[in-house]
C-alpha cells in the first residue's frame, strides 16, 4: 500500500514507521526531522523492541508525494487551517483519508473538500514522544479504533484494520464514530486541562484523592454531554471511567 503521512510528529512517525517496517511504501511530509531522517533514517525506541529504518522517504513539499492509497493524518488539530491544502495533492478518486487527530470536527472539515465516503476517522491510544531529530520514543500503548465517517462499515474498514494489525498496530473497528471520539474526550478533557493547569503528570494527579475525585467528576460531565449528542448507544459512565483511572 502506498501511504502518505501528514503530520509527522510522534504519532505520525511511529505509526508510519511501523507500516514501513511491515513492507508498505510510506511517504512522510517532514519539517523539523527532515534533515535527520533523510540522511540517517528513523529510529524508534519501544518496549516492544527498538528498530531503525535506514531509508525513509521524506519530503518538505507535499506536492512531491503524489496520490496515495491511504492518507494518514496525525496533524495537531490547532493546525487545521492548513489541513485541506496539505492533504489535497495526495488524494485521488480511490484514496482513503484517515484522520487520527484528537477532538471533534476533523472529518467534517475534510468533507468540505473531499468526498465524504473517502473519509475514515479514528482515535489513537498512544504514549509516544519525539526525541532528538529523527528519533521517536514509544513509551506505552499504541492501539487505534477506527470507523467510517459517511457510510456503513464494510470491506474497506476491515481491510484497513487488518493492515494496521499486521503492522503491529492493534486496531479495532466501530460503528459510531461520534461515540468513539467522545470516549477519547472522556480521557483527554480532564487530563489535558488539569496537567496544563497544575504542571503535574497524570500519575501524580491520580495519586491525590482530591484531584482524582475532580477527574472523575469532569469525566462524568463529559459523558453527560456526549450522551446528549444522539449516540447510537449511550456511554456507560460506570463501565468507562474506572479503567481510565
JSON list of C-alpha atoms in Angstrom, two decimals:
[
{"chain": "A", "resi": 1, "resn": "UNK", "atom": "CA", "xyz": [0.00, 0.00, 0.00]},
{"chain": "A", "resi": 2, "resn": "UNK", "atom": "CA", "xyz": [1.22, 3.50, -0.84]},
{"chain": "A", "resi": 3, "resn": "UNK", "atom": "CA", "xyz": [0.75, 5.66, 2.26]},
{"chain": "A", "resi": 4, "resn": "UNK", "atom": "CA", "xyz": [1.26, 9.38, 2.83]},
{"chain": "A", "resi": 5, "resn": "UNK", "atom": "CA", "xyz": [1.72, 10.70, 6.38]},
{"chain": "A", "resi": 6, "resn": "UNK", "atom": "CA", "xyz": [0.58, 14.27, 7.03]},
{"chain": "A", "resi": 7, "resn": "UNK", "atom": "CA", "xyz": [1.59, 15.41, 10.48]},
{"chain": "A", "resi": 8, "resn": "UNK", "atom": "CA", "xyz": [4.86, 13.58, 11.08]},
{"chain": "A", "resi": 9, "resn": "UNK", "atom": "CA", "xyz": [5.13, 14.19, 14.80]},
{"chain": "A", "resi": 10, "resn": "UNK", "atom": "CA", "xyz": [5.49, 11.39, 17.31]},
{"chain": "A", "resi": 11, "resn": "UNK", "atom": "CA", "xyz": [2.23, 9.71, 16.29]},
{"chain": "A", "resi": 12, "resn": "UNK", "atom": "CA", "xyz": [2.77, 10.01, 12.54]},
{"chain": "A", "resi": 13, "resn": "UNK", "atom": "CA", "xyz": [6.38, 8.88, 12.68]},
{"chain": "A", "resi": 14, "resn": "UNK", "atom": "CA", "xyz": [5.63, 5.95, 14.99]},
{"chain": "A", "resi": 15, "resn": "UNK", "atom": "CA", "xyz": [2.67, 4.55, 13.06]},
{"chain": "A", "resi": 16, "resn": "UNK", "atom": "CA", "xyz": [4.24, 5.37, 9.70]},
{"chain": "A", "resi": 17, "resn": "UNK", "atom": "CA", "xyz": [7.45, 3.69, 10.79]},
{"chain": "A", "resi": 18, "resn": "UNK", "atom": "CA", "xyz": [5.62, 0.53, 11.80]},
{"chain": "A", "resi": 19, "resn": "UNK", "atom": "CA", "xyz": [3.77, 0.48, 8.49]},
{"chain": "A", "resi": 20, "resn": "UNK", "atom": "CA", "xyz": [7.02, 0.87, 6.55]},
{"chain": "A", "resi": 21, "resn": "UNK", "atom": "CA", "xyz": [8.65, -1.86, 8.63]},
{"chain": "A", "resi": 22, "resn": "UNK", "atom": "CA", "xyz": [5.72, -4.11, 7.63]},
{"chain": "A", "resi": 23, "resn": "UNK", "atom": "CA", "xyz": [6.55, -3.55, 3.97]},
{"chain": "A", "resi": 24, "resn": "UNK", "atom": "CA", "xyz": [4.34, -0.65, 2.94]},
{"chain": "A", "resi": 25, "resn": "UNK", "atom": "CA", "xyz": [5.51, 2.22, 0.74]},
{"chain": "A", "resi": 26, "resn": "UNK", "atom": "CA", "xyz": [5.33, 5.12, 3.21]},
{"chain": "A", "resi": 27, "resn": "UNK", "atom": "CA", "xyz": [5.97, 8.78, 2.40]},
{"chain": "A", "resi": 28, "resn": "UNK", "atom": "CA", "xyz": [6.38, 11.34, 5.19]},
{"chain": "A", "resi": 29, "resn": "UNK", "atom": "CA", "xyz": [5.80, 15.09, 4.98]},
{"chain": "A", "resi": 30, "resn": "UNK", "atom": "CA", "xyz": [8.50, 16.39, 7.32]},
{"chain": "A", "resi": 31, "resn": "UNK", "atom": "CA", "xyz": [9.52, 19.64, 8.96]},
{"chain": "A", "resi": 32, "resn": "UNK", "atom": "CA", "xyz": [11.87, 19.52, 11.96]},
{"chain": "A", "resi": 33, "resn": "UNK", "atom": "CA", "xyz": [13.07, 15.98, 11.27]},
{"chain": "A", "resi": 34, "resn": "UNK", "atom": "CA", "xyz": [13.65, 16.34, 7.53]},
{"chain": "A", "resi": 35, "resn": "UNK", "atom": "CA", "xyz": [17.44, 16.59, 7.54]},
{"chain": "A", "resi": 36, "resn": "UNK", "atom": "CA", "xyz": [17.96, 13.90, 10.17]},
{"chain": "A", "resi": 37, "resn": "UNK", "atom": "CA", "xyz": [15.55, 11.38, 8.66]},
{"chain": "A", "resi": 38, "resn": "UNK", "atom": "CA", "xyz": [16.57, 11.81, 5.03]},
{"chain": "A", "resi": 39, "resn": "UNK", "atom": "CA", "xyz": [20.24, 11.46, 5.94]},
{"chain": "A", "resi": 40, "resn": "UNK", "atom": "CA", "xyz": [20.16, 8.89, 8.77]},
{"chain": "A", "resi": 41, "resn": "UNK", "atom": "CA", "xyz": [16.71, 7.32, 8.73]},
{"chain": "A", "resi": 42, "resn": "UNK", "atom": "CA", "xyz": [14.13, 6.95, 11.50]},
{"chain": "A", "resi": 43, "resn": "UNK", "atom": "CA", "xyz": [14.98, 5.46, 14.89]},
{"chain": "A", "resi": 44, "resn": "UNK", "atom": "CA", "xyz": [12.23, 4.15, 17.17]},
{"chain": "A", "resi": 45, "resn": "UNK", "atom": "CA", "xyz": [12.70, 3.01, 20.75]},
{"chain": "A", "resi": 46, "resn": "UNK", "atom": "CA", "xyz": [9.90, 0.92, 22.21]},
{"chain": "A", "resi": 47, "resn": "UNK", "atom": "CA", "xyz": [9.18, -1.62, 24.97]},
{"chain": "A", "resi": 48, "resn": "UNK", "atom": "CA", "xyz": [8.13, -3.89, 22.09]},
{"chain": "A", "resi": 49, "resn": "UNK", "atom": "CA", "xyz": [11.59, -3.65, 20.55]},
{"chain": "A", "resi": 50, "resn": "UNK", "atom": "CA", "xyz": [13.66, -0.87, 19.04]},
{"chain": "A", "resi": 51, "resn": "UNK", "atom": "CA", "xyz": [14.09, -0.55, 15.28]},
{"chain": "A", "resi": 52, "resn": "UNK", "atom": "CA", "xyz": [15.90, 1.67, 12.79]},
{"chain": "A", "resi": 53, "resn": "UNK", "atom": "CA", "xyz": [14.61, 2.37, 9.29]},
{"chain": "A", "resi": 54, "resn": "UNK", "atom": "CA", "xyz": [17.74, 3.37, 7.43]},
{"chain": "A", "resi": 55, "resn": "UNK", "atom": "CA", "xyz": [15.99, 4.52, 4.25]},
{"chain": "A", "resi": 56, "resn": "UNK", "atom": "CA", "xyz": [12.91, 6.72, 4.67]},
{"chain": "A", "resi": 57, "resn": "UNK", "atom": "CA", "xyz": [11.05, 8.69, 2.00]},
{"chain": "A", "resi": 58, "resn": "UNK", "atom": "CA", "xyz": [10.73, 12.19, 3.45]},
{"chain": "A", "resi": 59, "resn": "UNK", "atom": "CA", "xyz": [9.59, 15.42, 1.79]},
{"chain": "A", "resi": 60, "resn": "UNK", "atom": "CA", "xyz": [9.42, 19.10, 2.63]},
{"chain": "A", "resi": 61, "resn": "UNK", "atom": "CA", "xyz": [6.86, 19.76, -0.11]},
{"chain": "A", "resi": 62, "resn": "UNK", "atom": "CA", "xyz": [3.59, 17.82, -0.11]},
{"chain": "A", "resi": 63, "resn": "UNK", "atom": "CA", "xyz": [3.21, 18.16, -3.88]},
{"chain": "A", "resi": 64, "resn": "UNK", "atom": "CA", "xyz": [6.23, 15.88, -4.31]},
{"chain": "A", "resi": 65, "resn": "UNK", "atom": "CA", "xyz": [4.46, 12.92, -2.69]},
{"chain": "A", "resi": 66, "resn": "UNK", "atom": "CA", "xyz": [1.69, 12.49, -5.25]},
{"chain": "A", "resi": 67, "resn": "UNK", "atom": "CA", "xyz": [-1.51, 10.41, -4.97]},
{"chain": "A", "resi": 68, "resn": "UNK", "atom": "CA", "xyz": [-1.54, 7.60, -2.41]},
{"chain": "A", "resi": 69, "resn": "UNK", "atom": "CA", "xyz": [-3.83, 4.75, -1.38]},
{"chain": "A", "resi": 70, "resn": "UNK", "atom": "CA", "xyz": [-4.06, 5.98, 2.21]},
{"chain": "A", "resi": 71, "resn": "UNK", "atom": "CA", "xyz": [-3.52, 9.41, 3.74]},
{"chain": "A", "resi": 72, "resn": "UNK", "atom": "CA", "xyz": [-2.71, 9.05, 7.44]},
{"chain": "A", "resi": 73, "resn": "UNK", "atom": "CA", "xyz": [-3.29, 12.33, 9.29]},
{"chain": "A", "resi": 74, "resn": "UNK", "atom": "CA", "xyz": [-1.56, 12.93, 12.61]},
{"chain": "A", "resi": 75, "resn": "UNK", "atom": "CA", "xyz": [-1.53, 16.72, 12.38]},
{"chain": "A", "resi": 76, "resn": "UNK", "atom": "CA", "xyz": [-2.38, 18.63, 15.55]},
{"chain": "A", "resi": 77, "resn": "UNK", "atom": "CA", "xyz": [-5.92, 19.96, 15.21]},
{"chain": "A", "resi": 78, "resn": "UNK", "atom": "CA", "xyz": [-4.81, 23.51, 16.01]},
{"chain": "A", "resi": 79, "resn": "UNK", "atom": "CA", "xyz": [-3.06, 23.48, 12.60]},
{"chain": "A", "resi": 80, "resn": "UNK", "atom": "CA", "xyz": [-6.24, 22.54, 10.74]},
{"chain": "A", "resi": 81, "resn": "UNK", "atom": "CA", "xyz": [-6.28, 25.80, 8.82]},
{"chain": "A", "resi": 82, "resn": "UNK", "atom": "CA", "xyz": [-3.63, 24.15, 6.62]},
{"chain": "A", "resi": 83, "resn": "UNK", "atom": "CA", "xyz": [-5.11, 20.64, 6.59]},
{"chain": "A", "resi": 84, "resn": "UNK", "atom": "CA", "xyz": [-7.03, 20.71, 3.31]},
{"chain": "A", "resi": 85, "resn": "UNK", "atom": "CA", "xyz": [-4.14, 22.05, 1.25]},
{"chain": "A", "resi": 86, "resn": "UNK", "atom": "CA", "xyz": [-1.68, 19.66, 2.88]},
{"chain": "A", "resi": 87, "resn": "UNK", "atom": "CA", "xyz": [-3.86, 16.67, 2.02]},
{"chain": "A", "resi": 88, "resn": "UNK", "atom": "CA", "xyz": [-5.14, 17.70, -1.41]},
{"chain": "A", "resi": 89, "resn": "UNK", "atom": "CA", "xyz": [-2.12, 16.67, -3.59]},
{"chain": "A", "resi": 90, "resn": "UNK", "atom": "CA", "xyz": [-2.19, 13.17, -2.09]},
{"chain": "A", "resi": 91, "resn": "UNK", "atom": "CA", "xyz": [-5.83, 12.40, -2.88]},
{"chain": "A", "resi": 92, "resn": "UNK", "atom": "CA", "xyz": [-7.11, 10.54, -5.95]},
{"chain": "A", "resi": 93, "resn": "UNK", "atom": "CA", "xyz": [-10.57, 9.07, -6.55]},
{"chain": "A", "resi": 94, "resn": "UNK", "atom": "CA", "xyz": [-9.82, 5.83, -4.67]},
{"chain": "A", "resi": 95, "resn": "UNK", "atom": "CA", "xyz": [-7.76, 7.32, -1.84]},
{"chain": "A", "resi": 96, "resn": "UNK", "atom": "CA", "xyz": [-8.83, 6.65, 1.74]},
{"chain": "A", "resi": 97, "resn": "UNK", "atom": "CA", "xyz": [-8.29, 9.56, 4.12]},
{"chain": "A", "resi": 98, "resn": "UNK", "atom": "CA", "xyz": [-7.81, 8.52, 7.76]},
{"chain": "A", "resi": 99, "resn": "UNK", "atom": "CA", "xyz": [-7.57, 11.16, 10.47]},
{"chain": "A", "resi": 100, "resn": "UNK", "atom": "CA", "xyz": [-6.31, 10.12, 13.90]},
{"chain": "A", "resi": 101, "resn": "UNK", "atom": "CA", "xyz": [-6.50, 13.66, 15.25]},
{"chain": "A", "resi": 102, "resn": "UNK", "atom": "CA", "xyz": [-8.00, 14.40, 18.64]},
{"chain": "A", "resi": 103, "resn": "UNK", "atom": "CA", "xyz": [-11.13, 16.45, 19.08]},
{"chain": "A", "resi": 104, "resn": "UNK", "atom": "CA", "xyz": [-14.32, 16.94, 17.10]},
{"chain": "A", "resi": 105, "resn": "UNK", "atom": "CA", "xyz": [-14.98, 18.27, 13.61]},
{"chain": "A", "resi": 106, "resn": "UNK", "atom": "CA", "xyz": [-11.91, 16.95, 11.78]},
{"chain": "A", "resi": 107, "resn": "UNK", "atom": "CA", "xyz": [-13.87, 14.69, 9.44]},
{"chain": "A", "resi": 108, "resn": "UNK", "atom": "CA", "xyz": [-16.43, 17.41, 8.78]},
{"chain": "A", "resi": 109, "resn": "UNK", "atom": "CA", "xyz": [-13.63, 19.76, 7.73]},
{"chain": "A", "resi": 110, "resn": "UNK", "atom": "CA", "xyz": [-12.19, 17.18, 5.33]},
{"chain": "A", "resi": 111, "resn": "UNK", "atom": "CA", "xyz": [-15.66, 16.58, 3.89]},
{"chain": "A", "resi": 112, "resn": "UNK", "atom": "CA", "xyz": [-15.80, 20.21, 2.72]},
{"chain": "A", "resi": 113, "resn": "UNK", "atom": "CA", "xyz": [-13.06, 19.43, 0.19]},
{"chain": "A", "resi": 114, "resn": "UNK", "atom": "CA", "xyz": [-13.17, 15.67, -0.42]},
{"chain": "A", "resi": 115, "resn": "UNK", "atom": "CA", "xyz": [-15.82, 13.01, -0.99]},
{"chain": "A", "resi": 116, "resn": "UNK", "atom": "CA", "xyz": [-17.29, 12.12, 2.40]},
{"chain": "A", "resi": 117, "resn": "UNK", "atom": "CA", "xyz": [-17.16, 8.40, 1.62]},
{"chain": "A", "resi": 118, "resn": "UNK", "atom": "CA", "xyz": [-13.38, 8.61, 1.31]},
{"chain": "A", "resi": 119, "resn": "UNK", "atom": "CA", "xyz": [-13.04, 9.65, 4.95]},
{"chain": "A", "resi": 120, "resn": "UNK", "atom": "CA", "xyz": [-12.39, 7.37, 7.91]},
{"chain": "A", "resi": 121, "resn": "UNK", "atom": "CA", "xyz": [-11.99, 8.67, 11.45]},
{"chain": "A", "resi": 122, "resn": "UNK", "atom": "CA", "xyz": [-10.21, 7.18, 14.39]},
{"chain": "A", "resi": 123, "resn": "UNK", "atom": "CA", "xyz": [-8.60, 7.71, 17.76]},
{"chain": "A", "resi": 124, "resn": "UNK", "atom": "CA", "xyz": [-5.20, 6.61, 18.97]},
{"chain": "A", "resi": 125, "resn": "UNK", "atom": "CA", "xyz": [-4.37, 5.49, 22.49]},
{"chain": "A", "resi": 126, "resn": "UNK", "atom": "CA", "xyz": [-0.65, 6.11, 22.36]},
{"chain": "A", "resi": 127, "resn": "UNK", "atom": "CA", "xyz": [2.06, 7.36, 24.71]},
{"chain": "A", "resi": 128, "resn": "UNK", "atom": "CA", "xyz": [4.87, 8.44, 22.43]},
{"chain": "A", "resi": 129, "resn": "UNK", "atom": "CA", "xyz": [7.33, 11.36, 22.30]},
{"chain": "A", "resi": 130, "resn": "UNK", "atom": "CA", "xyz": [9.81, 12.73, 19.82]},
{"chain": "A", "resi": 131, "resn": "UNK", "atom": "CA", "xyz": [13.42, 12.73, 20.95]},
{"chain": "A", "resi": 132, "resn": "UNK", "atom": "CA", "xyz": [16.30, 14.28, 19.08]},
{"chain": "A", "resi": 133, "resn": "UNK", "atom": "CA", "xyz": [15.61, 14.83, 15.35]},
{"chain": "A", "resi": 134, "resn": "UNK", "atom": "CA", "xyz": [14.95, 11.52, 13.64]},
{"chain": "A", "resi": 135, "resn": "UNK", "atom": "CA", "xyz": [14.10, 9.69, 16.86]},
{"chain": "A", "resi": 136, "resn": "UNK", "atom": "CA", "xyz": [10.78, 8.65, 18.40]},
{"chain": "A", "resi": 137, "resn": "UNK", "atom": "CA", "xyz": [10.34, 7.15, 21.87]},
{"chain": "A", "resi": 138, "resn": "UNK", "atom": "CA", "xyz": [7.32, 4.87, 22.22]},
{"chain": "A", "resi": 139, "resn": "UNK", "atom": "CA", "xyz": [6.54, 4.55, 25.92]},
{"chain": "A", "resi": 140, "resn": "UNK", "atom": "CA", "xyz": [3.25, 2.66, 26.21]},
{"chain": "A", "resi": 141, "resn": "UNK", "atom": "CA", "xyz": [0.06, 1.51, 24.46]},
{"chain": "A", "resi": 142, "resn": "UNK", "atom": "CA", "xyz": [-0.42, 2.20, 20.75]},
{"chain": "A", "resi": 143, "resn": "UNK", "atom": "CA", "xyz": [-3.85, 0.87, 19.80]},
{"chain": "A", "resi": 144, "resn": "UNK", "atom": "CA", "xyz": [-6.26, 2.64, 17.45]},
{"chain": "A", "resi": 145, "resn": "UNK", "atom": "CA", "xyz": [-10.00, 2.43, 16.89]},
{"chain": "A", "resi": 146, "resn": "UNK", "atom": "CA", "xyz": [-11.48, 3.44, 13.54]},
{"chain": "A", "resi": 147, "resn": "UNK", "atom": "CA", "xyz": [-14.91, 3.95, 12.00]},
{"chain": "A", "resi": 148, "resn": "UNK", "atom": "CA", "xyz": [-16.42, 5.13, 8.74]},
{"chain": "A", "resi": 149, "resn": "UNK", "atom": "CA", "xyz": [-17.46, 8.78, 8.58]},
{"chain": "A", "resi": 150, "resn": "UNK", "atom": "CA", "xyz": [-20.22, 8.69, 5.97]},
{"chain": "A", "resi": 151, "resn": "UNK", "atom": "CA", "xyz": [-21.04, 5.08, 5.15]},
{"chain": "A", "resi": 152, "resn": "UNK", "atom": "CA", "xyz": [-21.72, 1.78, 6.85]},
{"chain": "A", "resi": 153, "resn": "UNK", "atom": "CA", "xyz": [-18.70, -0.33, 7.87]},
{"chain": "A", "resi": 154, "resn": "UNK", "atom": "CA", "xyz": [-17.67, -2.73, 5.14]},
{"chain": "A", "resi": 155, "resn": "UNK", "atom": "CA", "xyz": [-14.76, -4.45, 3.47]},
{"chain": "A", "resi": 156, "resn": "UNK", "atom": "CA", "xyz": [-12.65, -1.30, 3.27]},
{"chain": "A", "resi": 157, "resn": "UNK", "atom": "CA", "xyz": [-12.72, -0.71, 7.01]},
{"chain": "A", "resi": 158, "resn": "UNK", "atom": "CA", "xyz": [-11.93, -4.33, 7.79]},
{"chain": "A", "resi": 159, "resn": "UNK", "atom": "CA", "xyz": [-9.06, -4.35, 5.28]},
{"chain": "A", "resi": 160, "resn": "UNK", "atom": "CA", "xyz": [-7.64, -1.17, 6.77]},
{"chain": "A", "resi": 161, "resn": "UNK", "atom": "CA", "xyz": [-7.89, -2.60, 10.26]},
{"chain": "A", "resi": 162, "resn": "UNK", "atom": "CA", "xyz": [-6.12, -5.77, 9.10]},
{"chain": "A", "resi": 163, "resn": "UNK", "atom": "CA", "xyz": [-3.33, -3.66, 7.58]},
{"chain": "A", "resi": 164, "resn": "UNK", "atom": "CA", "xyz": [-2.70, -1.99, 10.93]},
{"chain": "A", "resi": 165, "resn": "UNK", "atom": "CA", "xyz": [-2.84, -5.21, 12.93]},
{"chain": "A", "resi": 166, "resn": "UNK", "atom": "CA", "xyz": [-0.37, -6.87, 10.59]},
{"chain": "A", "resi": 167, "resn": "UNK", "atom": "CA", "xyz": [1.97, -3.92, 11.16]},
{"chain": "A", "resi": 168, "resn": "UNK", "atom": "CA", "xyz": [1.90, -4.47, 14.96]},
{"chain": "A", "resi": 169, "resn": "UNK", "atom": "CA", "xyz": [-0.58, -1.63, 15.47]},
{"chain": "A", "resi": 170, "resn": "UNK", "atom": "CA", "xyz": [-3.51, -3.06, 17.47]},
{"chain": "A", "resi": 171, "resn": "UNK", "atom": "CA", "xyz": [-6.67, -1.92, 15.70]},
{"chain": "A", "resi": 172, "resn": "UNK", "atom": "CA", "xyz": [-10.39, -2.39, 16.19]},
{"chain": "A", "resi": 173, "resn": "UNK", "atom": "CA", "xyz": [-13.39, -1.03, 14.29]},
{"chain": "A", "resi": 174, "resn": "UNK", "atom": "CA", "xyz": [-16.57, 0.64, 15.47]},
{"chain": "A", "resi": 175, "resn": "UNK", "atom": "CA", "xyz": [-19.90, 1.68, 14.00]},
{"chain": "A", "resi": 176, "resn": "UNK", "atom": "CA", "xyz": [-20.41, 5.07, 15.70]},
{"chain": "A", "resi": 177, "resn": "UNK", "atom": "CA", "xyz": [-17.54, 7.48, 15.03]},
{"chain": "A", "resi": 178, "resn": "UNK", "atom": "CA", "xyz": [-19.08, 10.22, 17.15]},
{"chain": "A", "resi": 179, "resn": "UNK", "atom": "CA", "xyz": [-19.23, 7.88, 20.15]},
{"chain": "A", "resi": 180, "resn": "UNK", "atom": "CA", "xyz": [-15.63, 6.78, 19.61]},
{"chain": "A", "resi": 181, "resn": "UNK", "atom": "CA", "xyz": [-14.45, 10.39, 19.56]},
{"chain": "A", "resi": 182, "resn": "UNK", "atom": "CA", "xyz": [-16.37, 11.30, 22.72]},
{"chain": "A", "resi": 183, "resn": "UNK", "atom": "CA", "xyz": [-14.97, 8.27, 24.53]},
{"chain": "A", "resi": 184, "resn": "UNK", "atom": "CA", "xyz": [-11.47, 9.60, 23.84]},
{"chain": "A", "resi": 185, "resn": "UNK", "atom": "CA", "xyz": [-12.52, 13.04, 25.07]},
{"chain": "A", "resi": 186, "resn": "UNK", "atom": "CA", "xyz": [-13.58, 11.47, 28.37]},
{"chain": "A", "resi": 187, "resn": "UNK", "atom": "CA", "xyz": [-9.84, 10.97, 28.96]},
{"chain": "A", "resi": 188, "resn": "UNK", "atom": "CA", "xyz": [-8.44, 13.98, 27.13]},
{"chain": "A", "resi": 189, "resn": "UNK", "atom": "CA", "xyz": [-10.54, 16.75, 28.64]},
{"chain": "A", "resi": 190, "resn": "UNK", "atom": "CA", "xyz": [-9.79, 16.17, 32.35]},
{"chain": "A", "resi": 191, "resn": "UNK", "atom": "CA", "xyz": [-6.17, 15.12, 31.98]},
{"chain": "A", "resi": 192, "resn": "UNK", "atom": "CA", "xyz": [-5.12, 17.67, 29.35]},
{"chain": "A", "resi": 193, "resn": "UNK", "atom": "CA", "xyz": [-6.70, 20.50, 31.29]},
{"chain": "A", "resi": 194, "resn": "UNK", "atom": "CA", "xyz": [-5.50, 19.53, 34.76]},
{"chain": "A", "resi": 195, "resn": "UNK", "atom": "CA", "xyz": [-1.98, 18.59, 33.65]},
{"chain": "A", "resi": 196, "resn": "UNK", "atom": "CA", "xyz": [-1.65, 22.01, 31.99]},
{"chain": "A", "resi": 197, "resn": "UNK", "atom": "CA", "xyz": [-3.17, 23.83, 34.97]},
{"chain": "A", "resi": 198, "resn": "UNK", "atom": "CA", "xyz": [-1.14, 22.09, 37.69]},
{"chain": "A", "resi": 199, "resn": "UNK", "atom": "CA", "xyz": [2.02, 21.17, 35.82]},
{"chain": "A", "resi": 200, "resn": "UNK", "atom": "CA", "xyz": [1.69, 17.64, 37.22]},
{"chain": "A", "resi": 201, "resn": "UNK", "atom": "CA", "xyz": [1.81, 14.33, 35.32]},
{"chain": "A", "resi": 202, "resn": "UNK", "atom": "CA", "xyz": [-1.20, 12.04, 35.24]},
{"chain": "A", "resi": 203, "resn": "UNK", "atom": "CA", "xyz": [0.14, 9.60, 37.82]},
{"chain": "A", "resi": 204, "resn": "UNK", "atom": "CA", "xyz": [0.52, 12.36, 40.42]},
{"chain": "A", "resi": 205, "resn": "UNK", "atom": "CA", "xyz": [-2.96, 13.69, 39.72]},
{"chain": "A", "resi": 206, "resn": "UNK", "atom": "CA", "xyz": [-4.39, 10.21, 40.24]},
{"chain": "A", "resi": 207, "resn": "UNK", "atom": "CA", "xyz": [-2.41, 9.60, 43.43]},
{"chain": "A", "resi": 208, "resn": "UNK", "atom": "CA", "xyz": [-4.07, 12.57, 45.17]},
{"chain": "A", "resi": 209, "resn": "UNK", "atom": "CA", "xyz": [-7.63, 11.81, 46.38]},
{"chain": "A", "resi": 210, "resn": "UNK", "atom": "CA", "xyz": [-8.83, 15.36, 45.74]},
{"chain": "A", "resi": 211, "resn": "UNK", "atom": "CA", "xyz": [-7.62, 15.60, 42.14]},
{"chain": "A", "resi": 212, "resn": "UNK", "atom": "CA", "xyz": [-8.68, 12.00, 41.45]},
{"chain": "A", "resi": 213, "resn": "UNK", "atom": "CA", "xyz": [-12.21, 12.92, 42.53]},
{"chain": "A", "resi": 214, "resn": "UNK", "atom": "CA", "xyz": [-12.11, 16.05, 40.37]},
{"chain": "A", "resi": 215, "resn": "UNK", "atom": "CA", "xyz": [-11.02, 13.97, 37.37]},
{"chain": "A", "resi": 216, "resn": "UNK", "atom": "CA", "xyz": [-13.91, 11.58, 37.98]},
{"chain": "A", "resi": 217, "resn": "UNK", "atom": "CA", "xyz": [-16.40, 14.44, 38.14]},
{"chain": "A", "resi": 218, "resn": "UNK", "atom": "CA", "xyz": [-15.09, 16.00, 34.92]},
{"chain": "A", "resi": 219, "resn": "UNK", "atom": "CA", "xyz": [-15.33, 12.62, 33.19]},
{"chain": "A", "resi": 220, "resn": "UNK", "atom": "CA", "xyz": [-18.93, 12.29, 34.33]},
{"chain": "A", "resi": 221, "resn": "UNK", "atom": "CA", "xyz": [-19.69, 15.74, 32.93]},
{"chain": "A", "resi": 222, "resn": "UNK", "atom": "CA", "xyz": [-18.09, 14.89, 29.57]},
{"chain": "A", "resi": 223, "resn": "UNK", "atom": "CA", "xyz": [-20.11, 11.67, 29.39]},
{"chain": "A", "resi": 224, "resn": "UNK", "atom": "CA", "xyz": [-23.31, 13.56, 30.16]},
{"chain": "A", "resi": 225, "resn": "UNK", "atom": "CA", "xyz": [-22.56, 15.93, 27.28]},
{"chain": "A", "resi": 226, "resn": "UNK", "atom": "CA", "xyz": [-21.71, 13.04, 24.97]},
{"chain": "A", "resi": 227, "resn": "UNK", "atom": "CA", "xyz": [-24.96, 11.27, 25.71]},
{"chain": "A", "resi": 228, "resn": "UNK", "atom": "CA", "xyz": [-26.87, 14.35, 24.54]},
{"chain": "A", "resi": 229, "resn": "UNK", "atom": "CA", "xyz": [-25.38, 14.01, 21.03]},
{"chain": "A", "resi": 230, "resn": "UNK", "atom": "CA", "xyz": [-27.73, 11.31, 19.76]},
{"chain": "A", "resi": 231, "resn": "UNK", "atom": "CA", "xyz": [-25.23, 8.46, 20.00]},
{"chain": "A", "resi": 232, "resn": "UNK", "atom": "CA", "xyz": [-26.24, 5.03, 18.73]},
{"chain": "A", "resi": 233, "resn": "UNK", "atom": "CA", "xyz": [-25.68, 3.76, 22.28]},
{"chain": "A", "resi": 234, "resn": "UNK", "atom": "CA", "xyz": [-25.20, 5.82, 25.41]},
{"chain": "A", "resi": 235, "resn": "UNK", "atom": "CA", "xyz": [-21.79, 5.80, 27.09]},
{"chain": "A", "resi": 236, "resn": "UNK", "atom": "CA", "xyz": [-21.96, 3.96, 30.42]},
{"chain": "A", "resi": 237, "resn": "UNK", "atom": "CA", "xyz": [-20.02, 6.01, 32.97]},
{"chain": "A", "resi": 238, "resn": "UNK", "atom": "CA", "xyz": [-19.61, 3.10, 35.37]},
{"chain": "A", "resi": 239, "resn": "UNK", "atom": "CA", "xyz": [-18.06, 0.96, 32.63]},
{"chain": "A", "resi": 240, "resn": "UNK", "atom": "CA", "xyz": [-15.69, 3.51, 31.12]},
{"chain": "A", "resi": 241, "resn": "UNK", "atom": "CA", "xyz": [-14.38, 5.69, 33.95]},
{"chain": "A", "resi": 242, "resn": "UNK", "atom": "CA", "xyz": [-12.73, 3.17, 36.25]},
{"chain": "A", "resi": 243, "resn": "UNK", "atom": "CA", "xyz": [-10.46, 1.62, 33.56]},
{"chain": "A", "resi": 244, "resn": "UNK", "atom": "CA", "xyz": [-9.20, 5.14, 32.74]},
{"chain": "A", "resi": 245, "resn": "UNK", "atom": "CA", "xyz": [-8.15, 5.89, 36.33]}
]
